[in-house]
CSV table of C-alpha atoms in Angstrom, one decimal:
chain,number,residue,atom,x,y,z
A,1,UNK,CA,10.0,-0.3,-13.4
A,2,UNK,CA,8.8,-2.0,-16.6
A,3,UNK,CA,12.2,-3.5,-17.2
A,4,UNK,CA,11.7,-6.0,-14.4
A,5,UNK,CA,8.1,-5.7,-13.2
A,6,UNK,CA,5.1,-7.0,-15.1
A,7,UNK,CA,1.6,-5.4,-15.2
A,8,UNK,CA,0.7,-7.0,-11.9
A,9,UNK,CA,3.9,-5.5,-10.3
A,10,UNK,CA,5.5,-8.9,-9.9
A,11,UNK,CA,9.2,-8.0,-10.2
A,12,UNK,CA,11.9,-10.3,-11.6
A,13,UNK,CA,14.8,-8.5,-10.1
A,14,UNK,CA,15.2,-8.3,-6.3
A,15,UNK,CA,16.2,-4.9,-5.1
A,16,UNK,CA,17.9,-4.2,-1.8
A,17,UNK,CA,16.2,-1.1,-0.5
A,18,UNK,CA,17.4,1.1,2.4
A,19,UNK,CA,14.7,2.8,4.4
A,20,UNK,CA,16.8,5.5,6.0
A,21,UNK,CA,15.8,7.2,9.2
A,22,UNK,CA,17.5,8.4,12.4
A,23,UNK,CA,17.8,6.5,15.6
A,24,UNK,CA,14.5,6.6,17.4
A,25,UNK,CA,12.5,7.8,14.4
A,26,UNK,CA,8.8,7.3,14.6
A,27,UNK,CA,8.9,6.3,10.9
A,28,UNK,CA,10.1,2.9,12.2
A,29,UNK,CA,7.2,2.3,14.6
A,30,UNK,CA,5.1,-0.8,13.8
A,31,UNK,CA,2.1,1.2,12.7
A,32,UNK,CA,4.0,4.0,10.9
A,33,UNK,CA,5.3,4.6,7.4
A,34,UNK,CA,8.4,2.4,7.0
A,35,UNK,CA,6.9,-0.9,8.1
A,36,UNK,CA,4.0,-0.3,5.6
A,37,UNK,CA,6.5,0.4,2.8
A,38,UNK,CA,8.6,-2.6,3.8
A,39,UNK,CA,5.5,-4.9,3.6
A,40,UNK,CA,4.8,-3.7,0.1
A,41,UNK,CA,8.4,-4.2,-1.0
A,42,UNK,CA,8.5,-7.7,0.4
A,43,UNK,CA,5.2,-8.5,-1.4
A,44,UNK,CA,6.9,-7.6,-4.7
A,45,UNK,CA,10.0,-9.7,-4.0
A,46,UNK,CA,12.4,-7.0,-2.9
A,47,UNK,CA,14.6,-6.8,0.3
A,48,UNK,CA,13.9,-3.8,2.5
A,49,UNK,CA,16.4,-2.9,5.2
A,50,UNK,CA,15.8,-0.4,8.0
A,51,UNK,CA,19.0,1.7,8.0
A,52,UNK,CA,20.0,4.5,10.2
A,53,UNK,CA,21.7,7.7,8.8
A,54,UNK,CA,25.1,6.3,9.8
A,55,UNK,CA,24.5,3.0,7.9
A,56,UNK,CA,24.7,4.9,4.6
A,57,UNK,CA,27.2,7.5,5.6
A,58,UNK,CA,29.9,6.6,3.0
A,59,UNK,CA,29.8,5.6,-0.6
A,60,UNK,CA,30.9,2.0,0.2
A,61,UNK,CA,28.0,1.7,2.6
A,62,UNK,CA,25.5,3.1,0.1
A,63,UNK,CA,26.7,0.6,-2.5
A,64,UNK,CA,25.2,-2.2,-0.5
A,65,UNK,CA,21.8,-1.0,-1.6
A,66,UNK,CA,20.1,-0.6,-5.0
A,67,UNK,CA,17.8,2.1,-3.8
A,68,UNK,CA,17.8,4.5,-0.9
A,69,UNK,CA,14.6,5.9,0.4
A,70,UNK,CA,15.0,9.2,2.3
A,71,UNK,CA,12.4,9.8,5.0
A,72,UNK,CA,10.9,13.3,5.1
A,73,UNK,CA,11.6,15.5,8.1
A,74,UNK,CA,8.1,16.9,8.4
A,75,UNK,CA,7.3,19.1,11.4
A,76,UNK,CA,6.6,16.3,13.9
A,77,UNK,CA,9.8,16.3,15.8
A,78,UNK,CA,10.0,12.5,15.9
A,79,UNK,CA,11.4,11.6,12.5
A,80,UNK,CA,15.0,12.4,13.4
A,81,UNK,CA,16.4,12.8,9.9
A,82,UNK,CA,20.0,14.0,9.6
A,83,UNK,CA,20.7,14.3,5.9
A,84,UNK,CA,24.1,15.8,6.6
A,85,UNK,CA,25.4,12.4,7.8
A,86,UNK,CA,25.3,11.0,4.3
A,87,UNK,CA,25.0,14.1,2.1
A,88,UNK,CA,28.7,13.9,1.1
A,89,UNK,CA,28.2,10.5,-0.6
A,90,UNK,CA,24.8,10.6,-2.1
A,91,UNK,CA,25.6,12.4,-5.4
A,92,UNK,CA,28.4,10.0,-6.1
A,93,UNK,CA,26.1,7.1,-5.3
A,94,UNK,CA,23.5,8.1,-7.8
A,95,UNK,CA,26.0,9.1,-10.5
A,96,UNK,CA,27.4,5.6,-10.2
A,97,UNK,CA,24.1,3.9,-10.8
A,98,UNK,CA,22.2,4.1,-7.5
A,99,UNK,CA,18.6,5.0,-7.0
A,100,UNK,CA,17.1,7.5,-4.6
A,101,UNK,CA,13.4,7.9,-3.8
A,102,UNK,CA,12.2,10.9,-1.6
A,103,UNK,CA,8.9,12.3,-0.8
A,104,UNK,CA,6.9,14.8,1.3
A,105,UNK,CA,8.7,17.7,2.9
A,106,UNK,CA,12.1,17.0,1.6
A,107,UNK,CA,12.3,19.9,-0.9
A,108,UNK,CA,10.6,22.3,1.4
A,109,UNK,CA,12.7,21.6,4.5
A,110,UNK,CA,16.0,21.1,2.7
A,111,UNK,CA,15.5,24.6,1.2
A,112,UNK,CA,14.8,26.0,4.6
A,113,UNK,CA,17.8,24.2,6.1
A,114,UNK,CA,15.6,22.1,8.4
A,115,UNK,CA,16.8,19.9,10.0
A,116,UNK,CA,20.1,20.3,8.1
A,117,UNK,CA,21.1,21.8,4.9
A,118,UNK,CA,22.1,19.1,2.3
A,119,UNK,CA,23.4,20.7,-0.9
A,120,UNK,CA,24.2,17.3,-2.6
A,121,UNK,CA,20.8,15.9,-1.9
A,122,UNK,CA,19.3,19.1,-3.3
A,123,UNK,CA,21.4,18.9,-6.4
A,124,UNK,CA,20.2,15.4,-7.3
A,125,UNK,CA,16.5,16.1,-6.7
A,126,UNK,CA,14.5,16.6,-10.0
A,127,UNK,CA,12.8,19.7,-8.5
A,128,UNK,CA,13.5,22.4,-6.0
A,129,UNK,CA,11.7,25.0,-4.0
A,130,UNK,CA,9.2,25.1,-1.2
A,131,UNK,CA,5.7,25.6,-2.6
A,132,UNK,CA,3.0,23.4,-1.1
A,133,UNK,CA,-0.7,22.9,-1.3
A,134,UNK,CA,-2.3,22.8,2.2
A,135,UNK,CA,-5.8,21.7,1.1
A,136,UNK,CA,-6.9,18.2,2.0
A,137,UNK,CA,-7.8,15.6,-0.6
A,138,UNK,CA,-5.9,17.2,-3.5
A,139,UNK,CA,-6.3,15.1,-6.6
A,140,UNK,CA,-3.0,13.6,-7.9
A,141,UNK,CA,-3.1,12.2,-11.4
A,142,UNK,CA,-0.3,10.0,-13.0
A,143,UNK,CA,0.7,11.3,-16.4
A,144,UNK,CA,2.9,10.6,-19.4
A,145,UNK,CA,4.4,7.3,-20.5
A,146,UNK,CA,7.1,6.9,-17.8
A,147,UNK,CA,7.1,3.3,-16.6
A,148,UNK,CA,6.9,4.4,-13.0
A,149,UNK,CA,3.4,6.0,-13.6
A,150,UNK,CA,2.0,3.8,-16.3
A,151,UNK,CA,-1.1,1.8,-15.2
A,152,UNK,CA,-1.6,3.8,-12.1
A,153,UNK,CA,-4.9,5.6,-11.3
A,154,UNK,CA,-5.6,9.0,-9.7
A,155,UNK,CA,-5.9,9.3,-6.0
A,156,UNK,CA,-6.4,12.0,-3.3
A,157,UNK,CA,-3.5,13.2,-1.2
A,158,UNK,CA,-5.2,13.5,2.2
A,159,UNK,CA,-3.1,16.3,3.7
A,160,UNK,CA,-0.6,18.7,2.3
A,161,UNK,CA,1.2,18.4,-1.0
A,162,UNK,CA,4.7,20.0,-0.9
A,163,UNK,CA,5.6,19.8,-4.6
A,164,UNK,CA,8.5,22.4,-4.6
A,165,UNK,CA,8.4,24.5,-7.8
A,166,UNK,CA,5.8,24.6,-10.5
A,167,UNK,CA,8.7,24.3,-13.0
A,168,UNK,CA,10.9,21.2,-12.6
A,169,UNK,CA,14.6,21.1,-13.4
A,170,UNK,CA,15.6,20.8,-17.1
A,171,UNK,CA,15.7,17.2,-18.2
A,172,UNK,CA,13.3,16.0,-15.5
A,173,UNK,CA,10.1,14.1,-16.3
A,174,UNK,CA,6.8,14.9,-14.5
A,175,UNK,CA,5.1,11.6,-13.8
A,176,UNK,CA,2.1,12.9,-11.8
A,177,UNK,CA,0.4,16.2,-11.5
A,178,UNK,CA,-1.9,18.0,-9.1
A,179,UNK,CA,-3.7,20.5,-11.3
A,180,UNK,CA,-1.0,22.3,-13.2
A,181,UNK,CA,1.6,21.5,-10.6
A,182,UNK,CA,4.1,18.6,-10.6
A,183,UNK,CA,3.2,16.0,-7.9
A,184,UNK,CA,5.9,13.5,-8.8
A,185,UNK,CA,9.1,13.9,-10.8
A,186,UNK,CA,11.8,11.6,-12.1
A,187,UNK,CA,15.1,12.0,-13.8
A,188,UNK,CA,18.4,10.4,-14.6
A,189,UNK,CA,21.5,11.5,-12.8
A,190,UNK,CA,24.6,10.0,-14.4
A,191,UNK,CA,24.0,6.3,-14.4
A,192,UNK,CA,21.4,6.5,-11.6
A,193,UNK,CA,17.8,7.6,-11.1
A,194,UNK,CA,16.1,9.9,-8.6
A,195,UNK,CA,12.4,10.2,-8.0
A,196,UNK,CA,10.6,12.8,-5.9
A,197,UNK,CA,7.0,12.4,-4.9
A,198,UNK,CA,5.1,15.3,-3.2
A,199,UNK,CA,2.5,13.2,-1.3
A,200,UNK,CA,3.6,12.5,2.3
A,201,UNK,CA,4.4,8.9,1.8
A,202,UNK,CA,7.4,8.9,4.2
A,203,UNK,CA,6.1,11.2,6.9
A,204,UNK,CA,5.1,10.4,10.4
A,205,UNK,CA,1.5,9.0,10.7
A,206,UNK,CA,1.4,10.4,14.2
A,207,UNK,CA,1.4,13.9,12.8
A,208,UNK,CA,-0.2,13.6,9.3
A,209,UNK,CA,-3.3,11.8,8.1
A,210,UNK,CA,-1.4,9.9,5.4
A,211,UNK,CA,-2.0,6.2,6.3
A,212,UNK,CA,-4.2,5.8,3.2
A,213,UNK,CA,-1.3,6.6,0.9
A,214,UNK,CA,0.1,3.1,1.2
């Protein structure tokens, strides 16, 4: 954010970021999503940590991190996400000042109860619902004056765009659009912040053509 990152995205505050996935998840494979995200975070001076679901299963464990990234479950069968392991603590974590970033199929599969229903995770997301765009190369355009999206250019989401609902929750801010639909949404929950981004940033590259997103 602008409070600690300059225009070149050089950040003055080091954040400890949990990249959460289940044991054996393909997201952790060297050529998959999480190592790519970790490299970007390191380049900006942050501290990424690969964390299993059980590593953030309690509020005290969550408090070891400034931000928690929740991997999307997709439909690949190899991401091994078990939100229920830490769902009981995540709302308290955010209300107390923590940050959560989620992307991809989180809204769609949480609503369907796949792989596990997570009511607390759903409650802190800035959007809900299961609507998605299936067309390839859907244009995503940053919008508004939120510091998360300022200075970013438009890009194509190469495959699927599960944005949830066309109408975001009251109080949420749309920070990117795909046509008239919200492609990324942010809001404040208590003293914390939650961001949802529809592009498949944290989905398995073995199943989706999403490598270009990072």
